Coordinates of C-alpha atoms in Angstrom, one line a residue:
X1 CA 0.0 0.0 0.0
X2 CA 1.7 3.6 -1.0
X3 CA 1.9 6.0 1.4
X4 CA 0.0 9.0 1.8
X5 CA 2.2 11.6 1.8
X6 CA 0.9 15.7 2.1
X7 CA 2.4 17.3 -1.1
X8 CA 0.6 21.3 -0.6
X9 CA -0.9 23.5 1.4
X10 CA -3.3 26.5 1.1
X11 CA -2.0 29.7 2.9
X12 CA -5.3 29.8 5.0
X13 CA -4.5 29.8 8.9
X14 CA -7.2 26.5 9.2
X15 CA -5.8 24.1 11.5
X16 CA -6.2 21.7 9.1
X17 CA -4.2 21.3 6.3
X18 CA -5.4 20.4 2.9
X19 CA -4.2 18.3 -0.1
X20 CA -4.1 20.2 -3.2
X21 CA -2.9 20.2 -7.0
X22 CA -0.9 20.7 -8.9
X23 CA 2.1 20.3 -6.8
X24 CA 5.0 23.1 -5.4
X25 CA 7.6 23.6 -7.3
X26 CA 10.7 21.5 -6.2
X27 CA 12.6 25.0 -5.8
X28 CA 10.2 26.7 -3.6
X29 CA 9.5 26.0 -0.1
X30 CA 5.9 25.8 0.2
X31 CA 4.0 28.9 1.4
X32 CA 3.4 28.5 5.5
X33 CA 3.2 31.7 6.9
X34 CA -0.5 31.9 7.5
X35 CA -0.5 28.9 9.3
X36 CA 1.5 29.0 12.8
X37 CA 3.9 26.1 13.9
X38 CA 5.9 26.5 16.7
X39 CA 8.8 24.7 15.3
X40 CA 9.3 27.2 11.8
X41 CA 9.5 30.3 14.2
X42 CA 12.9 31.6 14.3
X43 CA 15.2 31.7 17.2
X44 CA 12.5 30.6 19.1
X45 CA 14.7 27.7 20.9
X46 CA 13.3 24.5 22.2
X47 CA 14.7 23.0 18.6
X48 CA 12.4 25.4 16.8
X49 CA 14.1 26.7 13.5
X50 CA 13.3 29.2 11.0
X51 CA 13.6 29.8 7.2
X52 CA 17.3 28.2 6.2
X53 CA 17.5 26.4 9.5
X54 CA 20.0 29.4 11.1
X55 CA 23.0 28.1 8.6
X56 CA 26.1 29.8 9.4
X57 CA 28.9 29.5 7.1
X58 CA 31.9 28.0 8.4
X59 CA 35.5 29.5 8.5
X60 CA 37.2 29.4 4.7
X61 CA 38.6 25.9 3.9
X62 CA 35.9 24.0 5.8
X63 CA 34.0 21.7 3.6
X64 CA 31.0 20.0 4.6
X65 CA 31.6 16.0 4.7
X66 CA 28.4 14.5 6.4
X67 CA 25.1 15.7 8.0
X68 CA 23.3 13.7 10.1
X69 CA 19.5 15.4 11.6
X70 CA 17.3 14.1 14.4
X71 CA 13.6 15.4 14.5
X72 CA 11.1 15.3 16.6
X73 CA 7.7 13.8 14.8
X74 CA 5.5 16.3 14.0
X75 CA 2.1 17.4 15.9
X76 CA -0.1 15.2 17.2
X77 CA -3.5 14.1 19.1
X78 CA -2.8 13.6 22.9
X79 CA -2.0 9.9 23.3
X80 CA -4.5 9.6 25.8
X81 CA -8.1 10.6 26.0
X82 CA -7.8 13.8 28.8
X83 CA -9.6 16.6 29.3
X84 CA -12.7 15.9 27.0
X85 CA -14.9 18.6 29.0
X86 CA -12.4 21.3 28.0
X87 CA -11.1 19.8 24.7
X88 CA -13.1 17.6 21.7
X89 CA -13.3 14.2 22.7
X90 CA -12.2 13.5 18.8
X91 CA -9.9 15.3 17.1
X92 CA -10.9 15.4 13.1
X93 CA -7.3 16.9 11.8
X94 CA -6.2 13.8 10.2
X95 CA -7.6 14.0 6.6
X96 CA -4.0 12.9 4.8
X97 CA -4.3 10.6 6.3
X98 CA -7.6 9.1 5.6
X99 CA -6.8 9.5 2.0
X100 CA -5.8 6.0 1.8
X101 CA -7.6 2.6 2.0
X102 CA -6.8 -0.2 4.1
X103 CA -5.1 -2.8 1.8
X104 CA -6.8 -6.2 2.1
X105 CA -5.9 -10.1 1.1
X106 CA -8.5 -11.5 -1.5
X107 CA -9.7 -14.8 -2.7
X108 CA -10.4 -13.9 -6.0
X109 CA -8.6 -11.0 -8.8
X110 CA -10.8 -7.8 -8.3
X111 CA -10.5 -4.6 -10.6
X112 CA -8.9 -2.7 -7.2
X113 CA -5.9 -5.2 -7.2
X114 CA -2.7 -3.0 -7.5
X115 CA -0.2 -5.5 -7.9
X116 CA 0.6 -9.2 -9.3
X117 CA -1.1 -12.0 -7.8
X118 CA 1.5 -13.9 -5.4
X119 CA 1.5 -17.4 -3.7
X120 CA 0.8 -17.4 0.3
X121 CA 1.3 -20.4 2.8
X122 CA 3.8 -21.2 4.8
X123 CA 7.4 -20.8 4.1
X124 CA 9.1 -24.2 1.9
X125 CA 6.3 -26.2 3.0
X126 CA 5.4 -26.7 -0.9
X127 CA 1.7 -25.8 -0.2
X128 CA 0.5 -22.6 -0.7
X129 CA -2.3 -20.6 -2.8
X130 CA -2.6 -17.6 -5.2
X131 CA -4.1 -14.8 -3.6
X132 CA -4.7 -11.3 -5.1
X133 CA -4.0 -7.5 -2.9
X134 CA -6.9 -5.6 -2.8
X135 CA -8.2 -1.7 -1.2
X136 CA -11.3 -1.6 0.7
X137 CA -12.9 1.2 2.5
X138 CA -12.5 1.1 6.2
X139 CA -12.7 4.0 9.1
X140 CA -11.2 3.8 12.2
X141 CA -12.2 5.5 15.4
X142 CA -11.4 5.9 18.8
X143 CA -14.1 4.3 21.3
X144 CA -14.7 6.1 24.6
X145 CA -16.9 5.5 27.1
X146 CA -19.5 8.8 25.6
X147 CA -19.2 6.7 22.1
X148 CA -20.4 3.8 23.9
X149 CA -23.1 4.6 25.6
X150 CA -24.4 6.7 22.6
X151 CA -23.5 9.8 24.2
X152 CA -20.5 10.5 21.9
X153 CA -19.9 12.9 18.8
X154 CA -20.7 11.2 15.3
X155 CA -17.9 10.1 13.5
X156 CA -17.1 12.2 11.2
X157 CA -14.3 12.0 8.3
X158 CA -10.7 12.8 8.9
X159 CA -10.8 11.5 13.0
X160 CA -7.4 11.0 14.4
X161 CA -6.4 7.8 16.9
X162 CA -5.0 8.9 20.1
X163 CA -1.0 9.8 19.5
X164 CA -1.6 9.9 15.8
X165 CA 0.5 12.7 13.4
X166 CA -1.9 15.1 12.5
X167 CA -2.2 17.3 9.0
X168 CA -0.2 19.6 11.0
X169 CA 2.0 17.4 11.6
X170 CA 2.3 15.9 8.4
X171 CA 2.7 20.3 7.2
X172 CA 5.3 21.0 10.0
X173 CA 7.5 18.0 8.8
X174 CA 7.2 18.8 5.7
X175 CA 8.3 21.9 5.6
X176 CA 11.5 20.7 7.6
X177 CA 12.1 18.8 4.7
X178 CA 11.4 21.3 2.3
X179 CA 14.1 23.7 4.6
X180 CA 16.5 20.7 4.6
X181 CA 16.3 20.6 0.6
X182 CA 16.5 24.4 0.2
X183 CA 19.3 24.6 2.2
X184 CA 21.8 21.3 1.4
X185 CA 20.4 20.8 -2.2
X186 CA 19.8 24.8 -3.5
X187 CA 22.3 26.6 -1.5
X188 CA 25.0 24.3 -0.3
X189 CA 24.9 22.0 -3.6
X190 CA 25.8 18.8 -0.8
X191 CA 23.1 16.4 -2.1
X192 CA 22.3 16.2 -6.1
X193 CA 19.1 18.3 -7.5
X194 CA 18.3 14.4 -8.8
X195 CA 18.7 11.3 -7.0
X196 CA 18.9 8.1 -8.6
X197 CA 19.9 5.2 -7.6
X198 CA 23.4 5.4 -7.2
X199 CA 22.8 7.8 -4.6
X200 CA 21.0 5.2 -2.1
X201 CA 24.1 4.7 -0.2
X202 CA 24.6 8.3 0.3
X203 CA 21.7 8.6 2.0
X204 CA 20.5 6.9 5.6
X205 CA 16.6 6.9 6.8
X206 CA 15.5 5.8 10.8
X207 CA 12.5 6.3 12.3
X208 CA 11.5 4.6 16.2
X209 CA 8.7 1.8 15.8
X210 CA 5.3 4.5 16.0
X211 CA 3.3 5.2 13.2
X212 CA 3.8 9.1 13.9
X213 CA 7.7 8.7 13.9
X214 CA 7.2 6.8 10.4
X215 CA 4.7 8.8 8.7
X216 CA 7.3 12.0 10.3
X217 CA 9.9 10.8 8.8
X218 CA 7.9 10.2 5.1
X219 CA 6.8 13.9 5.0
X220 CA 10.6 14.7 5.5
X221 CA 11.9 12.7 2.9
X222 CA 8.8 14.2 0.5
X223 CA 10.2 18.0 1.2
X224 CA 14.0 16.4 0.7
X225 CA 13.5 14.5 -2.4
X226 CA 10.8 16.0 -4.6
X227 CA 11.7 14.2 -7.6
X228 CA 8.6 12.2 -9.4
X229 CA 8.2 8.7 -8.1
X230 CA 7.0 6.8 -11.4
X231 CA 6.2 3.0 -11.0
X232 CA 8.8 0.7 -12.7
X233 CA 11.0 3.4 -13.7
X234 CA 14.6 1.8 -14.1
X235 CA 17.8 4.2 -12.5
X236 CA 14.9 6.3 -10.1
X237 CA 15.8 6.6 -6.1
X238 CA 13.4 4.4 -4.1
X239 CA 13.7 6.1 -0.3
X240 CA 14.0 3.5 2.2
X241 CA 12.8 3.7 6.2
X242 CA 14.8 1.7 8.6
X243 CA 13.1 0.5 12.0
X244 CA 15.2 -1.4 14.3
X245 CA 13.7 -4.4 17.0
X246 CA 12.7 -3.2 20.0
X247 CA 15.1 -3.9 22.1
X248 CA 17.9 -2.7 19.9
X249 CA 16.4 0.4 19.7
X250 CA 19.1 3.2 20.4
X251 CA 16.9 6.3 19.0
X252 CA 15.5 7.0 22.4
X253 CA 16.6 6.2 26.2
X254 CA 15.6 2.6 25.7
X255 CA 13.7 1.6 29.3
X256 CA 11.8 -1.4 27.3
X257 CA 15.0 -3.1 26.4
X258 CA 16.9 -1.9 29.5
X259 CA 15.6 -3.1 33.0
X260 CA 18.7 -1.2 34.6
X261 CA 17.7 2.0 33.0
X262 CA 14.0 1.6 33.5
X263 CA 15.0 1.2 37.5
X264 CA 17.4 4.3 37.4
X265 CA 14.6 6.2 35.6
X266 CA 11.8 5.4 38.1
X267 CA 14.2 6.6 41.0
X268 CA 15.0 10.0 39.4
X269 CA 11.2 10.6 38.2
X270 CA 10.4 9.6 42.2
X271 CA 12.7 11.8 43.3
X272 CA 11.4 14.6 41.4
X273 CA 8.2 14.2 42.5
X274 CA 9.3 14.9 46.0
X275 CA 11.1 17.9 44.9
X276 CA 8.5 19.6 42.6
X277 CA 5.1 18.7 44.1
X278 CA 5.6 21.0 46.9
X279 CA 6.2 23.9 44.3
X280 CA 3.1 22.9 42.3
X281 CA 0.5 23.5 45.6
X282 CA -0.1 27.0 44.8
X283 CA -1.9 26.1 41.3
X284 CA -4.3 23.9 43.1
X285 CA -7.5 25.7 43.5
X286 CA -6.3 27.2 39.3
X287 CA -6.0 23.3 38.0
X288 CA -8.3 21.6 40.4
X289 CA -11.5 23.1 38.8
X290 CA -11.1 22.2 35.5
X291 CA -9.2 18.9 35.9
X292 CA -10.8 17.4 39.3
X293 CA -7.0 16.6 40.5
X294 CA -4.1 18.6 41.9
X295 CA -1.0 19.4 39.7
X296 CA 1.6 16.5 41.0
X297 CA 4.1 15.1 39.0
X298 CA 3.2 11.5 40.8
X299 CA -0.5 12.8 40.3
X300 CA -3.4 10.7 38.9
X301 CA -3.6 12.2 36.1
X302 CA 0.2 12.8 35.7
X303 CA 1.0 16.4 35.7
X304 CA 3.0 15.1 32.3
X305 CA 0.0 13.7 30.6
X306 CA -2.1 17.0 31.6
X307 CA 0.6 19.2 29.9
X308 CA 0.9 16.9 27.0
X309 CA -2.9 17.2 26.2
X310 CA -2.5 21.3 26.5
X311 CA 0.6 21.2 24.4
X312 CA -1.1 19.5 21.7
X313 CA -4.3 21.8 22.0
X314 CA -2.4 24.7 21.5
X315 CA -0.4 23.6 18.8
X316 CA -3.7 22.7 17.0
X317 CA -5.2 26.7 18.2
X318 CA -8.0 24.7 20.1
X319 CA -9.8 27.7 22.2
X320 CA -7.6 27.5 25.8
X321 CA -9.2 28.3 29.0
X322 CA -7.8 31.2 30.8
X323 CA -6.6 29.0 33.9
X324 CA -4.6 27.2 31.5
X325 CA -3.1 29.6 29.5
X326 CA -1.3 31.0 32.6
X327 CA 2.5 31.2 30.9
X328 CA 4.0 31.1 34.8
X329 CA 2.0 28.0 35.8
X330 CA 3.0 26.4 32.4
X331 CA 6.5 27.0 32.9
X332 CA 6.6 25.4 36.6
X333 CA 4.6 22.5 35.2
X334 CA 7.2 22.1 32.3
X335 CA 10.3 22.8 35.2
X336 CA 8.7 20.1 37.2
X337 CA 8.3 17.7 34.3
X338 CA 11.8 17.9 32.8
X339 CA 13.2 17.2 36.2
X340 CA 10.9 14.0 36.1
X341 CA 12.2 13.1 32.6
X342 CA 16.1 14.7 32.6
X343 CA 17.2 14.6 35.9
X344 CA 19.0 11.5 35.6
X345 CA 21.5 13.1 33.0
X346 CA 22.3 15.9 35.9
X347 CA 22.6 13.6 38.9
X348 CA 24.3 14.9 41.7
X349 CA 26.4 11.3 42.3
X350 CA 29.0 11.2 39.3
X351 CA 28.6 7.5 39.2
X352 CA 25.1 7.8 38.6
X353 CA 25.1 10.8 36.3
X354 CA 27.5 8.6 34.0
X355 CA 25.5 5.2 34.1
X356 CA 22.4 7.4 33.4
X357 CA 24.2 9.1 30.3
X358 CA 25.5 5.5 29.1
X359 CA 22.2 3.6 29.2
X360 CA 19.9 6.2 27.9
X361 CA 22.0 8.0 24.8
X362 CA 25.7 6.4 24.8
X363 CA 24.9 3.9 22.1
X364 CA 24.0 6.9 19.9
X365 CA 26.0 9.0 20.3
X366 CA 28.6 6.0 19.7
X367 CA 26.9 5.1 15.9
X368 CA 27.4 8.7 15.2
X369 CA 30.8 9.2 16.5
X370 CA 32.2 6.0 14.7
X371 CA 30.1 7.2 11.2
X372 CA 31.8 10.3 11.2
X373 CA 35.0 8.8 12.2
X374 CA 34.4 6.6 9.5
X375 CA 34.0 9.3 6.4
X376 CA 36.8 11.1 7.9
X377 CA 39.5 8.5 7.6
X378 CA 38.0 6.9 4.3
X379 CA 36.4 10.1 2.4
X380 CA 34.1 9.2 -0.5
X381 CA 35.1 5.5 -0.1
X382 CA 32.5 5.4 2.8
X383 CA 29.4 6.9 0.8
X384 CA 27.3 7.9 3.7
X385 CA 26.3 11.7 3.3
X386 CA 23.0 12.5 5.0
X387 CA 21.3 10.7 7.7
X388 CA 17.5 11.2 9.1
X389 CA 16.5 9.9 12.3
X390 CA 13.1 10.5 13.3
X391 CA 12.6 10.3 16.9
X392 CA 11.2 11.8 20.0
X393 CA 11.3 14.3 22.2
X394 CA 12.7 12.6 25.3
X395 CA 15.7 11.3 22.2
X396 CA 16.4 15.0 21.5
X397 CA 16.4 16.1 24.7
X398 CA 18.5 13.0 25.8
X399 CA 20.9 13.5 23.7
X400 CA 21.5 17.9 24.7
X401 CA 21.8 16.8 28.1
X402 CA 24.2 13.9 27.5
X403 CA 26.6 16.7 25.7
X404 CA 25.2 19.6 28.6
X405 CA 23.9 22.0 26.2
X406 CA 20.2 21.3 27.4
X407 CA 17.9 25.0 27.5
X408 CA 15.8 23.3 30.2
X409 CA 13.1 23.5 27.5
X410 CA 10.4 20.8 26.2
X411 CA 11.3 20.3 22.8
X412 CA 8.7 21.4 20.2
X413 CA 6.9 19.1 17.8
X414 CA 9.2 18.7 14.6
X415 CA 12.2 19.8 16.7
X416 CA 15.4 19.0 15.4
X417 CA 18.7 18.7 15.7
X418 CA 21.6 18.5 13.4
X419 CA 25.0 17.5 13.7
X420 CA 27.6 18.3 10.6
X421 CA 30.9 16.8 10.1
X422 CA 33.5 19.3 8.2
X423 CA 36.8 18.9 6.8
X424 CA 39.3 21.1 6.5
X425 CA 40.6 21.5 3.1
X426 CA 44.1 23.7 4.0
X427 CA 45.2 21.4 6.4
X428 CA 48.9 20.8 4.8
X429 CA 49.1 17.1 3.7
X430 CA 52.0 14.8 2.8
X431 CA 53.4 15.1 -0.4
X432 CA 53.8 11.6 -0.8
X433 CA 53.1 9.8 -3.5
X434 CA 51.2 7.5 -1.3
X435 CA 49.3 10.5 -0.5
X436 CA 48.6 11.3 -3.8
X437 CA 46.8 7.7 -4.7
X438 CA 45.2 8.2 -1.5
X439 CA 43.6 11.6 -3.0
X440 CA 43.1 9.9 -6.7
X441 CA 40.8 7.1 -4.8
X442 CA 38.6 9.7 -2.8
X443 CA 40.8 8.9 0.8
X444 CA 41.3 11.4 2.8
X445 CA 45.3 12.1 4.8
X446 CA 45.3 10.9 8.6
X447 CA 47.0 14.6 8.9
X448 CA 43.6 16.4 7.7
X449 CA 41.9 17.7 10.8
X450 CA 37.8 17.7 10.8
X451 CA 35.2 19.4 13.0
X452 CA 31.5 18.7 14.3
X453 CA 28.9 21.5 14.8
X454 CA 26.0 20.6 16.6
X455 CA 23.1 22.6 15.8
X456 CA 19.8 22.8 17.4
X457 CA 16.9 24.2 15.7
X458 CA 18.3 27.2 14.4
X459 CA 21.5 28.0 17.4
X460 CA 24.5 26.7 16.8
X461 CA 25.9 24.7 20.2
X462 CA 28.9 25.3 22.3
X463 CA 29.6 22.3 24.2
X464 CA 31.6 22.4 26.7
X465 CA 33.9 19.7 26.3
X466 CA 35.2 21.1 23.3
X467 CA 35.7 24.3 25.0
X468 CA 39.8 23.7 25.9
X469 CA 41.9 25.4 23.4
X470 CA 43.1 22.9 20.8
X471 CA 39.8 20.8 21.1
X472 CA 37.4 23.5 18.7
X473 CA 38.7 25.5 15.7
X474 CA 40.5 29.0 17.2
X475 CA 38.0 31.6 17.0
X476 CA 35.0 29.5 16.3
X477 CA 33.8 27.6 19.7
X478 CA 31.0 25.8 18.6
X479 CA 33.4 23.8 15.9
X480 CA 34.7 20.5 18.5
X481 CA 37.5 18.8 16.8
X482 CA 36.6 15.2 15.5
X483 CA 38.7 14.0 18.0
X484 CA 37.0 15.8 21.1
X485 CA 33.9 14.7 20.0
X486 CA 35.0 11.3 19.8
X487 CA 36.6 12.1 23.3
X488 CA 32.5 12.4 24.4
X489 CA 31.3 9.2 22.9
X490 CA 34.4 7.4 24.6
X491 CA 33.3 8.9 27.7
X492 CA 29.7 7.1 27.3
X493 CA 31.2 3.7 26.8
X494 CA 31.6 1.6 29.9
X495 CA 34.6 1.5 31.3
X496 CA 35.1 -2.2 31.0
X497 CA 34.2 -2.9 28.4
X498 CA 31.1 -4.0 29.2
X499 CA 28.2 -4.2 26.7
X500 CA 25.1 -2.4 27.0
X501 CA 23.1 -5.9 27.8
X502 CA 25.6 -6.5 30.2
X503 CA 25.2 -2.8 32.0
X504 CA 21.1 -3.7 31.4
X505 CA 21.2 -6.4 33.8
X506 CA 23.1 -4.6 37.0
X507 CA 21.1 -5.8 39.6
X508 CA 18.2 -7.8 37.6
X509 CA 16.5 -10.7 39.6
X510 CA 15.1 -14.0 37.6
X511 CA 13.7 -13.1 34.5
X512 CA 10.5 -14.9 33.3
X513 CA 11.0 -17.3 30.1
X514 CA 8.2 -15.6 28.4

């Protein structure tokens, strides 16, 4: 089944985006202004970033050698059902996608069928039978406990699930992509005007196992790669989306696949609580009589899945009641709930702050450290050029506080973050012969130095392990040598040795054989 991808938008400020014809132009970013997302706004921080992503030209003789950009999925409907009195119990901004039917297994060749018939059964068992794809017209909803005692809104066309991207979403990511093709493709010339085929090495696609990751992460590739798709045409690029197994997942502080972190994380949230609740008393009487529970961060509600629901109505421009629209209570509530989250990166106990760090983003920033390591030594003999991770917020925020540049901020939907790997083209080099060859077959000397800028949003980010002399280009702090960044990822391994399954089981009783 093809995706559904949003390819336009209207300038109207509706909160709902539309599908429209014909399609932009692949040289224009599409016209958003009329329609506010917090992540296109510039200089806004919390990973928001404006038109051309805050690009700031890097000393003369530094060439750009890799990208790789982490983004936060797009907006969304509140993952769980909160606040219905205040807020519409359904949320009908997911049109795009609705546009799609479900795809279905059929007995018998229909006129829908989309692609050859194909034999099903199980695998070498010699028995199987021919069976023909089909589309048929479904409609999901989300049931609630209105909806089932007849009490509930009709359904009506375009109703999101719980957590799902919405148009919004689908607009917001798209214009990232869109910025992230304006900038490396039309400015910068990094990435070909055309991909093909040969370029599928050069480019690297990940997205977490959720549908509004995926679907993220399809909208961005749309606004990167504009070209026309047309079925069967020989030599065309064919985008591909990587999703690991569970429990390999490194995209996010892992607490499924890591009983060690999921302990660490429960004491820190705990703790937290403890901290923060007492702040949170003198919003009581505001919260209590719209919600029916005081703010806690332990709180039944959560005071995390109270703020989610509000972040995601006002993204949407749903009508906000004035005792929630109170920008100092909001701020406490999001204080309070980043110390629930982040705490564990900033613990007090070194030991702990470390195990936290290594657990939760060290296997990261370790894949990224030893890519770039790898395009530095070999050059265009490793092909890898631009990488896409879509991810979450708890990843992007992870991964600021692992390096200490954190604002103390939730991230925004369709936050990102970049991190660019340059070389440095006046570095002397031997004159070697050897050298030479090395040159002719796209390798790079062991003598030519390389930097890492992390950007996020549209700020460029000093990190202060790269803030010695010697360990950042002279004159431009937020350019860490390769070799000081590598210095951070070596810091997040353990040090023993031991593997991250092996630092998973500190202290793990008998597991069930389940």
């Amino acid at each position: 089944m093809a995706s559904c991808n949003l390819e336009q938008t209207s300038s109207s400020t509706s909160t709902t985006a539309s599908i429209a014809s014909p399609p932009f132009h692949p040289d224009s970013i599409p016209f958003t202004a009329g329609i506010p997302m917090a992540s296109a706004v510039s200089d806004a921080g919390a990973g928001a970033a404006g038109p051309g992503l805050g690009w700031r030209d890097p000393p003369k003789g530094l060439e750009l050698a890799q990208v790789h950009y982490l983004v936060r999925h797009g907006e969304r409907t509140p993952v769980r059902s909160r606040l219905t009195h205040i807020f519409p119990e359904k949320w009908n901004l997911c049109r795009a996608g609705r546009e799609f039917d479900a795809c279905v297994l059929e007995l018998a060749p229909t006129r829908d069928h989309s692609i050859p018939p194909f034999q099903v059964g199980q695998v070498n068992s010699g028995k199987s039978a021919t069976m023909y794809s089909s589309i048929m017209r479904m409609r999901r909803s989300v049931e609630t406990e209105s909806s089932i005692s007849g009490r509930g809104q009709r359904d009506e066309e375009g109703e999101c699930l719980l957590g799902e991207l919405t148009d919004l979403g689908r607009l917001s990511t798209l214009r990232f992509g869109r910025e992230l093709r304006s900038l490396y493709v039309d400015r910068l010339g990094f990435l070909p005007r055309l991909l093909t085929s040969k370029d599928t090495d050069a480019l690297y696609f990940r997205s977490t196992n959720m549908g509004r990751t995926i679907e993220s992460l399809e909208q961005v590739i749309r606004g990167l790669h504009s070209n026309a798709v047309q079925p069967n045409t020989q030599g065309q690029y064919i985008p591909k989306v990587l999703v690991r197994n569970g429990t390999d997942e490194n995209l996010l502080p892992n607490t499924f696949g890591c009983s060690r972190l999921s302990v660490l994380d429960k004491a820190f949230a705990d703790a937290a609580a403890r901290v923060h609740n007492p702040n949170l008393e003198e919003f009581d009487g505001q919260l209590e009589s719209l919600t029916g529970a005081k703010p806690r961060v332990d709180g039944r509600p959560r005071l995390n899945g109270i703020v989610d629901t509000v972040k995601a109505a006002q993204a949407h421009g749903f009508p906000m009641p004035a005792a929630l629209a109170d920008t100092r209570m909001l701020r406490t509530f999001e204080d309070a709930i980043v110390a629930e989250w982040f705490s564990g990166y900033n613990a007090a106990d070194p030991d702990k702050r470390a195990e936290f760090r290594r657990l939760a983003m060290g296997r990261f920033v370790n894949d990224l450290a030893n890519r770039m390591s790898s395009r530095a030594e070999k050059g265009q003999q490793d092909p890898l050029k631009f990488a896409v991770y879509a991810t979450h917020d708890t990843a992007l925020a992870g991964l600021l506080n692992t390096l200490d540049v954190f604002d103390g901020r939730w991230p925004t939907f369709t936050a990102s973050m970049g991190v660019e790997l340059f070389r440095d083209t006046s570095t002397p080099t031997s004159s070697s012969v050897f050298s030479k060859v090395q040159s002719l077959f796209g390798l790079r000397s062991q003598q030519q130095q390389h930097y890492v800028r992390v950007r996020y949003g549209d700020r460029d980010m000093k990190l202060p392990a790269c803030a010695a002399q010697g360990k950042h280009f002279e004159g431009r702090p937020e350019l860490c040598t390769l070799e000081a960044f590598m210095g951070i990822a070596k810091s997040l391994q353990h040090p023993q040795g031991w593997t991250w399954e092996q630092q998973c089981a500190v202290g793990q009783g008998p597991r069930s054989s389940k």
